[in-house]
Tab-separated table of N, CA, C and O in Angstrom:
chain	number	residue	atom	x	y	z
A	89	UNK	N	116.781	132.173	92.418
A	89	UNK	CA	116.887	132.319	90.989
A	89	UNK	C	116.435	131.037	90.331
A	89	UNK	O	116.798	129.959	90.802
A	90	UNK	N	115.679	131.099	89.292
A	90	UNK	CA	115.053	129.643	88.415
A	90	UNK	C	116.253	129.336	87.337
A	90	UNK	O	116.914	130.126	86.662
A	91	UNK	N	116.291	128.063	87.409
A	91	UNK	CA	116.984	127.799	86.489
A	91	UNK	C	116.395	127.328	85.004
A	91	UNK	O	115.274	126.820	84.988
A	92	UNK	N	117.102	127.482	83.801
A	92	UNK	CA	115.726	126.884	82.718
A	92	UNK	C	116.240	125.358	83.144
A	92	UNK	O	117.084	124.991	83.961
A	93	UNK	N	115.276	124.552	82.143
A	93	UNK	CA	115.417	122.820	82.865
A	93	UNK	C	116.545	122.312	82.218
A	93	UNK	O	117.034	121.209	82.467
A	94	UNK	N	116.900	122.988	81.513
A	94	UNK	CA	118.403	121.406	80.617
A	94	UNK	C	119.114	122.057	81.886
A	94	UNK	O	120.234	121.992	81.380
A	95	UNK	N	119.379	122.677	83.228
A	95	UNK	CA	120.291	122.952	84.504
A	95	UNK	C	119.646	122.089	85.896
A	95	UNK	O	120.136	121.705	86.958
A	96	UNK	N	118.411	122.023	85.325
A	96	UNK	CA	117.759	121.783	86.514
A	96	UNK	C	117.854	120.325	87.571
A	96	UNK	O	117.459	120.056	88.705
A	97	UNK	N	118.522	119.680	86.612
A	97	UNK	CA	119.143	118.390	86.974
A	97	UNK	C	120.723	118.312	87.949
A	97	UNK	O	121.167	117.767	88.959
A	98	UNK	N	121.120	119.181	86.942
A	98	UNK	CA	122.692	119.515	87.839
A	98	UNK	C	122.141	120.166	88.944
A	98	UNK	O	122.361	119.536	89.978
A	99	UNK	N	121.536	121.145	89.100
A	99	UNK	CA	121.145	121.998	90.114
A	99	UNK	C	120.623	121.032	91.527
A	99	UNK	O	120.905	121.220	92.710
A	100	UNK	N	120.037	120.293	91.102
A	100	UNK	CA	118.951	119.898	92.175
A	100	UNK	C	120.003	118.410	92.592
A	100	UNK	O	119.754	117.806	93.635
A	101	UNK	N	120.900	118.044	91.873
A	101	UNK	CA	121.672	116.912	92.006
A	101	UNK	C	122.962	117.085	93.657
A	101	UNK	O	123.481	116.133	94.241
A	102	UNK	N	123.110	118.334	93.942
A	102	UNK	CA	124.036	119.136	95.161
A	102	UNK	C	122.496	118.326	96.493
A	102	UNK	O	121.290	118.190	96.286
A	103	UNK	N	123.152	118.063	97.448
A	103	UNK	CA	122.705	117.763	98.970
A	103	UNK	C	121.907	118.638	99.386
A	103	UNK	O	122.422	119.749	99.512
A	104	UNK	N	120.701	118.549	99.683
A	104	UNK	CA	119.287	119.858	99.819
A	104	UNK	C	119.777	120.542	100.791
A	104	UNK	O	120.318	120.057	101.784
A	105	UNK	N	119.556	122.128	100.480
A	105	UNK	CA	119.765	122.620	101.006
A	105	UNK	C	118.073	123.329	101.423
A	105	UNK	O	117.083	122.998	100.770
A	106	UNK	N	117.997	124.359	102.638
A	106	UNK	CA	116.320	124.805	102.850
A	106	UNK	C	116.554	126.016	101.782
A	106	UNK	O	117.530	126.765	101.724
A	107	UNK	N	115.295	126.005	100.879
A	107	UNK	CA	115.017	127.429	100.310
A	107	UNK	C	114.741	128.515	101.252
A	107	UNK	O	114.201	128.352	102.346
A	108	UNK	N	115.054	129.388	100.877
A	108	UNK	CA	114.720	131.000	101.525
A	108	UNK	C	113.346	130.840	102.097
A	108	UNK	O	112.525	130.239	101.404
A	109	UNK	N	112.841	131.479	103.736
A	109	UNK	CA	111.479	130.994	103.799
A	109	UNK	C	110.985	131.926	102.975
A	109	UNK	O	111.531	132.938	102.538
A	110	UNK	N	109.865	131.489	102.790
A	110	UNK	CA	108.724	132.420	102.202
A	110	UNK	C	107.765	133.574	103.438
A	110	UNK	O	107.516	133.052	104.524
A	111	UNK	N	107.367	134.792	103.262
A	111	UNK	CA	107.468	135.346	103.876
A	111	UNK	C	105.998	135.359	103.981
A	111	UNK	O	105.482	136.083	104.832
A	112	UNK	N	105.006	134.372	102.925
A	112	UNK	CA	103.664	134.233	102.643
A	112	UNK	C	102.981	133.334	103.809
A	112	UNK	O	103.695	132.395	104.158
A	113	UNK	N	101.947	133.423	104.366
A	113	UNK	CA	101.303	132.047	105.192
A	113	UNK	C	100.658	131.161	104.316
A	113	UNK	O	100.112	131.860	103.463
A	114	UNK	N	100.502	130.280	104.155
A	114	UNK	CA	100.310	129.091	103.952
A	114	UNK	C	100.826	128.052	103.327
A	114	UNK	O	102.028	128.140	103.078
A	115	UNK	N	100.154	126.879	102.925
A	115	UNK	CA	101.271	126.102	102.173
A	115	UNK	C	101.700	126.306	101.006
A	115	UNK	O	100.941	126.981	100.310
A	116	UNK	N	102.810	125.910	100.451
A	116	UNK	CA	103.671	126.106	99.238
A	116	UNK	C	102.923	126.051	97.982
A	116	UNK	O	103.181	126.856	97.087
A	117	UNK	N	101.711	124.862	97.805
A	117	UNK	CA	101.156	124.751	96.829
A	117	UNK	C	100.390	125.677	96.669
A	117	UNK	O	100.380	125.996	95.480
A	118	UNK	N	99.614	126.391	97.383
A	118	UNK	CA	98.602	127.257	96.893
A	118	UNK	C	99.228	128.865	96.116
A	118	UNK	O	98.696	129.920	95.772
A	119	UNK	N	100.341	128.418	96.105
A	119	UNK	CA	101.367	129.978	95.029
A	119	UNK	C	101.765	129.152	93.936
A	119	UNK	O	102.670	129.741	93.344
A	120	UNK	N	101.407	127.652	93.195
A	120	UNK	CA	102.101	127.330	92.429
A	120	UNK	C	101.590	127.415	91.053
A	120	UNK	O	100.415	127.324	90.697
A	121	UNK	N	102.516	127.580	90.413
A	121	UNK	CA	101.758	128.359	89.057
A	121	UNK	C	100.850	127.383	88.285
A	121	UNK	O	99.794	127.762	87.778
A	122	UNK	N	101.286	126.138	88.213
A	122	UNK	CA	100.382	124.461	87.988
A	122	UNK	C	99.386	124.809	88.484
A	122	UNK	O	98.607	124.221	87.734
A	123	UNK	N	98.618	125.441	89.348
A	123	UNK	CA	97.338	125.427	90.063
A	123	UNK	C	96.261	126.216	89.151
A	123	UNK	O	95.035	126.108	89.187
A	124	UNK	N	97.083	127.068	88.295
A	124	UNK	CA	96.158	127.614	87.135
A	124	UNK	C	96.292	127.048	85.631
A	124	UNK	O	95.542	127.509	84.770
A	125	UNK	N	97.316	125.974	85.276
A	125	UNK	CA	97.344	125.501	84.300
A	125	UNK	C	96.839	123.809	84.302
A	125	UNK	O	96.858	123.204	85.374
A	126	UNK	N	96.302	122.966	82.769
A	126	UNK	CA	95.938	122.258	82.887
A	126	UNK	C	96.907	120.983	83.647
A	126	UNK	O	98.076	120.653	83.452
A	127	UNK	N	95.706	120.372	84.721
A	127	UNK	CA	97.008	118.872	84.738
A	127	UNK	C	96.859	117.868	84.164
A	127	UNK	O	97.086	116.782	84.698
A	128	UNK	N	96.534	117.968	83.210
A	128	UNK	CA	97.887	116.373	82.139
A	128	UNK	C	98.600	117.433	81.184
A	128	UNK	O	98.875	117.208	80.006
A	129	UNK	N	98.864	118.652	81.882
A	129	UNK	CA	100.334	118.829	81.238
A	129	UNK	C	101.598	117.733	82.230
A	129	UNK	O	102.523	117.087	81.737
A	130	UNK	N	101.289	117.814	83.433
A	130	UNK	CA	101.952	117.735	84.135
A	130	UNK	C	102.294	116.022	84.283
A	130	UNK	O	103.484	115.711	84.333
A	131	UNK	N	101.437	115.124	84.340
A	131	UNK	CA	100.796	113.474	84.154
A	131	UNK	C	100.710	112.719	82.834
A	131	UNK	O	99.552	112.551	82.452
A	132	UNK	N	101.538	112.291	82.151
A	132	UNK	CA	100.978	111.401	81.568
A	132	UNK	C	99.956	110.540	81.131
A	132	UNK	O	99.721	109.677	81.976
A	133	UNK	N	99.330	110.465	80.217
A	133	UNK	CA	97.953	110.100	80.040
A	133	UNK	C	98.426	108.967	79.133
A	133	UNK	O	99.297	109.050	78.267
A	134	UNK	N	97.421	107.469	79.610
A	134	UNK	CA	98.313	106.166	79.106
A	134	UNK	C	98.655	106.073	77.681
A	134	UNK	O	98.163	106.851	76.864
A	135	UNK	N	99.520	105.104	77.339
A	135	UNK	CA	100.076	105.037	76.557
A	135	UNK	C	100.427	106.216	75.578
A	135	UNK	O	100.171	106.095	74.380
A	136	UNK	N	100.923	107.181	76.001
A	136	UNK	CA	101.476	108.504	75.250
A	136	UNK	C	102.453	107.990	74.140
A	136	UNK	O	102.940	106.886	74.384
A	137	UNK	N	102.722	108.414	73.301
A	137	UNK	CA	103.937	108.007	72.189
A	137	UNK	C	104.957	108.961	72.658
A	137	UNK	O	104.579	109.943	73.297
A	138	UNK	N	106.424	108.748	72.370
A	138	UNK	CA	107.732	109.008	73.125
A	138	UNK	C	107.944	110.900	72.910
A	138	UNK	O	108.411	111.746	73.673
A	139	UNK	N	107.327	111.003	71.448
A	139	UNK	CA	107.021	112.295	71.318
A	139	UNK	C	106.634	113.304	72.232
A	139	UNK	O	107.044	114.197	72.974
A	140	UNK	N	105.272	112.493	71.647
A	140	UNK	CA	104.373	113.709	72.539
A	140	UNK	C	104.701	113.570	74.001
A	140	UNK	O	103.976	114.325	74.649
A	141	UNK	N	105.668	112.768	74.884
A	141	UNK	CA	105.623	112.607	76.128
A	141	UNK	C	106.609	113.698	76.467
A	141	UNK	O	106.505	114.362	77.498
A	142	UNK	N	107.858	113.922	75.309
A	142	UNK	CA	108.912	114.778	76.076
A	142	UNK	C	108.504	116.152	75.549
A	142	UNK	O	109.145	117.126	75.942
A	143	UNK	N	107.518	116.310	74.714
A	143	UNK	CA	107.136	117.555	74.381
A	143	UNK	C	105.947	118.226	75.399
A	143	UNK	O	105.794	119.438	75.550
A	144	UNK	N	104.997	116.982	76.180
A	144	UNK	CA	104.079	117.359	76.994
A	144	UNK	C	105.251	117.937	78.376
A	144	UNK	O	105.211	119.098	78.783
A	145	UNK	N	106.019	117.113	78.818
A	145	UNK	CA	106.935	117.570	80.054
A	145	UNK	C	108.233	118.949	79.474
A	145	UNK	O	108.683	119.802	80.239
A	146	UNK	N	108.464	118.869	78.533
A	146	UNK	CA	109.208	120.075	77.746
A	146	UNK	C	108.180	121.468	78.544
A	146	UNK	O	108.609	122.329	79.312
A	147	UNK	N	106.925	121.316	78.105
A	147	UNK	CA	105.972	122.381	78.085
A	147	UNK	C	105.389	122.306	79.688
A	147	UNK	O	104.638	123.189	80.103
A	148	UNK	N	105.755	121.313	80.431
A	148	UNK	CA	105.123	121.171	81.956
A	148	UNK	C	106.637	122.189	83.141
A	148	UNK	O	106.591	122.784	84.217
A	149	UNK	N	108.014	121.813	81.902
A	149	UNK	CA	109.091	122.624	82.812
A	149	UNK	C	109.591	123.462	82.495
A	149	UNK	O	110.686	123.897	82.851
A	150	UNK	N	108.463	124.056	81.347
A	150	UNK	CA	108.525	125.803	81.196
A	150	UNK	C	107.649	126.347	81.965
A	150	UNK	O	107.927	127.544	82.039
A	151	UNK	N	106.435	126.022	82.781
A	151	UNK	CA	105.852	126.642	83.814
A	151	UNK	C	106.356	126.228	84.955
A	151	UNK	O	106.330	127.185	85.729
A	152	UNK	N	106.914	125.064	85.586
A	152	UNK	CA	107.795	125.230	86.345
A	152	UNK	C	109.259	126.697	86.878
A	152	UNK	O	109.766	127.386	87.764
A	153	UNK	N	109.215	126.194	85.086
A	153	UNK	CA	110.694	127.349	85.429
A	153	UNK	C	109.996	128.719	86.122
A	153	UNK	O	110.909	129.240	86.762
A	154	UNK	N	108.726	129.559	86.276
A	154	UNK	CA	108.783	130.656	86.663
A	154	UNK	C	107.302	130.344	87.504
A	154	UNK	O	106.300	131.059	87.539
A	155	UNK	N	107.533	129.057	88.144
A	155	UNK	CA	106.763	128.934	89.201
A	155	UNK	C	107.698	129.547	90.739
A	155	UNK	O	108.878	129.432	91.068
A	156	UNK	N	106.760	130.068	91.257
A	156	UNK	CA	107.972	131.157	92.406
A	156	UNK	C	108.540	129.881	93.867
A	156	UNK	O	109.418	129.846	94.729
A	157	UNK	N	107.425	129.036	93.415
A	157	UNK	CA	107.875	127.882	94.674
A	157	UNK	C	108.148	126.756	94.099
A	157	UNK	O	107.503	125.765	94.440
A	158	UNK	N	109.081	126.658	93.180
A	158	UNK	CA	109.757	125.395	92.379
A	158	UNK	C	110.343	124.813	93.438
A	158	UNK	O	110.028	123.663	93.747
A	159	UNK	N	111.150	125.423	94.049
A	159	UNK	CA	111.969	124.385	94.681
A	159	UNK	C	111.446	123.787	96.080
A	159	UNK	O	111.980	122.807	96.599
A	160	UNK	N	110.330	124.480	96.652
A	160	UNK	CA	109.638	123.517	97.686
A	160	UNK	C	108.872	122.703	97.119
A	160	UNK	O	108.399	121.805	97.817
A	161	UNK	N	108.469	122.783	95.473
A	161	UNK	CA	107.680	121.495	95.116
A	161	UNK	C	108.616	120.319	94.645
A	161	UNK	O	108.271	119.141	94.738
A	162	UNK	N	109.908	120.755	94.099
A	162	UNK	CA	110.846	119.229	94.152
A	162	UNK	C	111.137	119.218	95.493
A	162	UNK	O	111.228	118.024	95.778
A	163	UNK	N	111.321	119.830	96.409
A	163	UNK	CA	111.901	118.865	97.206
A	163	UNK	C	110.851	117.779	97.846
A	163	UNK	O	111.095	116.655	98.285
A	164	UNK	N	109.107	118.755	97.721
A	164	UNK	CA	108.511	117.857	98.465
A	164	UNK	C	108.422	116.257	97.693
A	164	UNK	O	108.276	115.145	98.199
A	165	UNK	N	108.596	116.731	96.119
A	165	UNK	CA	108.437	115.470	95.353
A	165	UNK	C	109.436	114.077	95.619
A	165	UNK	O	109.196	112.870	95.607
A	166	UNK	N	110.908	115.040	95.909
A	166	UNK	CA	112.059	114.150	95.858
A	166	UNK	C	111.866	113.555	97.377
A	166	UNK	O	111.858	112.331	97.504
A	167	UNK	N	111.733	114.277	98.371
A	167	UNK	CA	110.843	113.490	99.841
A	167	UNK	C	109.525	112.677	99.978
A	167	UNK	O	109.340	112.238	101.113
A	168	UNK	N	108.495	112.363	98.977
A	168	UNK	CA	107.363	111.876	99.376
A	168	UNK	C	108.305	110.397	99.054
A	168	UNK	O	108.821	110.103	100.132
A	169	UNK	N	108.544	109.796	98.428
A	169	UNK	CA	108.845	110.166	96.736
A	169	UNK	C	107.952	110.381	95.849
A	169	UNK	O	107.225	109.400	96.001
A	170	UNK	N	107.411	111.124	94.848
A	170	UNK	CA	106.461	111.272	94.151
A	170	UNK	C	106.610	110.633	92.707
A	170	UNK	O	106.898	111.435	91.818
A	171	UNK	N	106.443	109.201	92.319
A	171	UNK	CA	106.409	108.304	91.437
A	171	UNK	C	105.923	108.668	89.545
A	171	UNK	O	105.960	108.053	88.479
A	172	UNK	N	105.469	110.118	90.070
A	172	UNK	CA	105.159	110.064	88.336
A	172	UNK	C	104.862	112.126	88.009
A	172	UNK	O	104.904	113.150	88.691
A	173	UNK	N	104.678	111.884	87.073
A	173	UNK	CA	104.571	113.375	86.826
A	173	UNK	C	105.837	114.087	87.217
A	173	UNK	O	106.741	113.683	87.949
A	174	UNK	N	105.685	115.520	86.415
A	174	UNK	CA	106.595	116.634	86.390
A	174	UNK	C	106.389	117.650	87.606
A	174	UNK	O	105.442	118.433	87.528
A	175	UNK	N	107.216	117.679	88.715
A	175	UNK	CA	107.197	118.089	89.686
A	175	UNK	C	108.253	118.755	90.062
A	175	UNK	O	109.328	118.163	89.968
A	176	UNK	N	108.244	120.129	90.577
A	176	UNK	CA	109.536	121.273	90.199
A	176	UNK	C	110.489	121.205	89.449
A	176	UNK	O	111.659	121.235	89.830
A	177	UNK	N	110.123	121.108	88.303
A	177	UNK	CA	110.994	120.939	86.924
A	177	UNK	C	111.507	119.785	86.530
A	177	UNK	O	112.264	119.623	85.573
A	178	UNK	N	110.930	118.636	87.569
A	178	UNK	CA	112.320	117.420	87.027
A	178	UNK	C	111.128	116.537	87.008
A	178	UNK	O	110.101	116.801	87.633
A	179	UNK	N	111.316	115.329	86.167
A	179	UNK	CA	110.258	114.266	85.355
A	179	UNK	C	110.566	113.380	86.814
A	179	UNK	O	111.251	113.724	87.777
A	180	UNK	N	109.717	111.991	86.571
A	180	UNK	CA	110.207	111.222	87.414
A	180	UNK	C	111.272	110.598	87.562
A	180	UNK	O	111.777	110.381	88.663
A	181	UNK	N	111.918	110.098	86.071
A	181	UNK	CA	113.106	109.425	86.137
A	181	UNK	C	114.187	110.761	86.174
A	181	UNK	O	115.310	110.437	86.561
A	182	UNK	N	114.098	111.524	85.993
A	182	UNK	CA	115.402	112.781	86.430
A	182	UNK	C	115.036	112.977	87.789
A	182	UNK	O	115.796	113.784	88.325
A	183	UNK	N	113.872	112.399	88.787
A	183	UNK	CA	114.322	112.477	90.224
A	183	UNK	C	114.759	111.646	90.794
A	183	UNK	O	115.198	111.598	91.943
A	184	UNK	N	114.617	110.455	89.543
A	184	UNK	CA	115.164	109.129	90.544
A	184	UNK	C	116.632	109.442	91.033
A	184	UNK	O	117.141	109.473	92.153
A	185	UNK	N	117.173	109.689	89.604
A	185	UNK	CA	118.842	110.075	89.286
A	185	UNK	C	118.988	111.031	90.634
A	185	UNK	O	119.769	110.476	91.407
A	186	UNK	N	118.504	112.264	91.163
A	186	UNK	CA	118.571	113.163	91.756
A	186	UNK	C	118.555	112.453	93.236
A	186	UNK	O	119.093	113.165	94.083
A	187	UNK	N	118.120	111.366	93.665
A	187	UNK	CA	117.798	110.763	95.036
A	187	UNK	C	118.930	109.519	94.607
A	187	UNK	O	119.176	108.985	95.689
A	188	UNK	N	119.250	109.236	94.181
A	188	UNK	CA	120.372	108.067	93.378
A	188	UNK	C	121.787	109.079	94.036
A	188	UNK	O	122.548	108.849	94.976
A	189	UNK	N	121.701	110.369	92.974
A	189	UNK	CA	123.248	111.164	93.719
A	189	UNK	C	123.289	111.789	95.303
A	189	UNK	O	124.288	112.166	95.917
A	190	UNK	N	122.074	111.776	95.696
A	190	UNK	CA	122.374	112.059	97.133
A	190	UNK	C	122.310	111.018	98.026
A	190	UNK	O	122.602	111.164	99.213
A	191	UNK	N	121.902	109.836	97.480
A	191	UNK	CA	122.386	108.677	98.125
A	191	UNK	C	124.061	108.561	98.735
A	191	UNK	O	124.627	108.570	99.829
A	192	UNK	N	124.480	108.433	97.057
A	192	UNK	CA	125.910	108.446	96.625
A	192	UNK	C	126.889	109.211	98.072
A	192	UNK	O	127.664	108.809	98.940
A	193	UNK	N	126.219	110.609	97.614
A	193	UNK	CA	127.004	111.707	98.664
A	193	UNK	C	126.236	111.206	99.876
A	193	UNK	O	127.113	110.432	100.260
A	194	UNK	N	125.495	111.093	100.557
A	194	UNK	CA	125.553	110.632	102.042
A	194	UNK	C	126.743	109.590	102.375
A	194	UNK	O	127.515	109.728	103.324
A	195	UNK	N	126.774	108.369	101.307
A	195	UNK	CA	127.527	107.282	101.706
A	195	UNK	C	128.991	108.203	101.745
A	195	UNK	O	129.600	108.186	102.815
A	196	UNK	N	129.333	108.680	101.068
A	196	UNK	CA	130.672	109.620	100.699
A	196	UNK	C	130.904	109.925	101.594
A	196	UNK	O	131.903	109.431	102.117
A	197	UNK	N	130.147	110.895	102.296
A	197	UNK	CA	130.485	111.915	102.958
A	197	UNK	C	130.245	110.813	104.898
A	197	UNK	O	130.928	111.238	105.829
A	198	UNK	N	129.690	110.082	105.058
A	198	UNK	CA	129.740	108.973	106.014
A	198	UNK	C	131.029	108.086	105.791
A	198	UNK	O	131.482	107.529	106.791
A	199	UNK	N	131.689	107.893	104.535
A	199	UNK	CA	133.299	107.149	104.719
A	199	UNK	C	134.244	108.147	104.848
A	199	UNK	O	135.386	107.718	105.008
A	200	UNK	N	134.117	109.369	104.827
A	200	UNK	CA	134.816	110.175	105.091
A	200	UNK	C	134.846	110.611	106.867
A	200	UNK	O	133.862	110.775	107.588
A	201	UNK	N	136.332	110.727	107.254
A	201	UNK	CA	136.257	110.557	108.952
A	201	UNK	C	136.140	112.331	109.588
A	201	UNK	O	137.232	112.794	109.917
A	202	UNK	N	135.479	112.843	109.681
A	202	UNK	CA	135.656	113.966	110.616
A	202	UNK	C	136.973	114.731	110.381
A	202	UNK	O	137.126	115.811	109.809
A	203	UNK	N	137.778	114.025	110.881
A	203	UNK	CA	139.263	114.974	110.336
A	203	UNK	C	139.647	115.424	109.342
A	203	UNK	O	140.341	116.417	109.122
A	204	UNK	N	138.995	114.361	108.400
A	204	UNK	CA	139.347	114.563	106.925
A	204	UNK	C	138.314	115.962	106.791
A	204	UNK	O	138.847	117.012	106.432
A	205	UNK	N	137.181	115.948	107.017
A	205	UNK	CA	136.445	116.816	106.246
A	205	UNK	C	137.174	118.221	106.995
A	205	UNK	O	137.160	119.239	106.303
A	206	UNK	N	137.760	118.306	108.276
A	206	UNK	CA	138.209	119.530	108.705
A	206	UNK	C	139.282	119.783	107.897
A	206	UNK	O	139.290	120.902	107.383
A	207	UNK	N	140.367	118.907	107.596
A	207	UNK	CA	141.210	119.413	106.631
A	207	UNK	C	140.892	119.936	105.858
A	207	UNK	O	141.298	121.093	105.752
A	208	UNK	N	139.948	119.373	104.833
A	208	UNK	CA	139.130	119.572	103.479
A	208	UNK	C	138.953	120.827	103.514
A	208	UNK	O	139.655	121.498	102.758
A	209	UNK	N	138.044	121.466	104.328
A	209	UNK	CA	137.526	122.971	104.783
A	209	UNK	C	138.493	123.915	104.919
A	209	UNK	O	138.434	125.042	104.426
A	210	UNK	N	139.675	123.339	105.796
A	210	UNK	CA	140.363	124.513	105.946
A	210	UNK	C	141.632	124.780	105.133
A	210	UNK	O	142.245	125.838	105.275
């Protein structure tokens, strides 16, 4: 299910999980809906004014939202790391945040001892 983007932050902020495979052969990008729309929706073009920057990515994570392989393109973004542009719905600095909270939760979940997490569960 897509989320629209003011979610897409909370969403993608939870410990990766694998998307559903795809039942298509080849790679992820060649189904992505960006592949038929222009890219500097997606890129920044220098010195943009603050405007037009959140209105160009506003309009880059409404084709996201009903791109069918959103979430193998953030994750590949949030794994390369991919430094710029709008990449499965989230800007660059909303992926930093997104690799920032799963930092967080690795360390968490590493001071936490085994027993504890079996309690936790059960």
């Amino acid at each position: 299910m897509l989320h629209p983007p003011h979610q897409s932050l909370q969403v993608a902020a939870v410990p990766s999980q694998r998307a559903p495979a795809r039942e298509q052969a080849g790679p992820w990008h060649t189904e992505a809906v960006c592949r038929r729309d222009e890219a500097g929706l997606f890129f920044a073009p220098s010195k943009e004014p603050t405007a037009a920057r959140l209105a160009r990515e506003e309009a880059a994570k409404r084709v996201c939202a009903r791109c069918p392989v959103m979430i193998e393109c953030r994750e590949h973004a949030l794994l390369q790391p991919e430094p710029y542009g709008v990449w499965g719905g989230l800007t660059a600095a909303e992926r930093r945040v997104v690799l920032a909270r799963r930092r967080r939760r690795e360390i968490e979940l590493k001071a936490v001892s085994p027993a504890d997490r079996i309690a936790a569960a059960g």
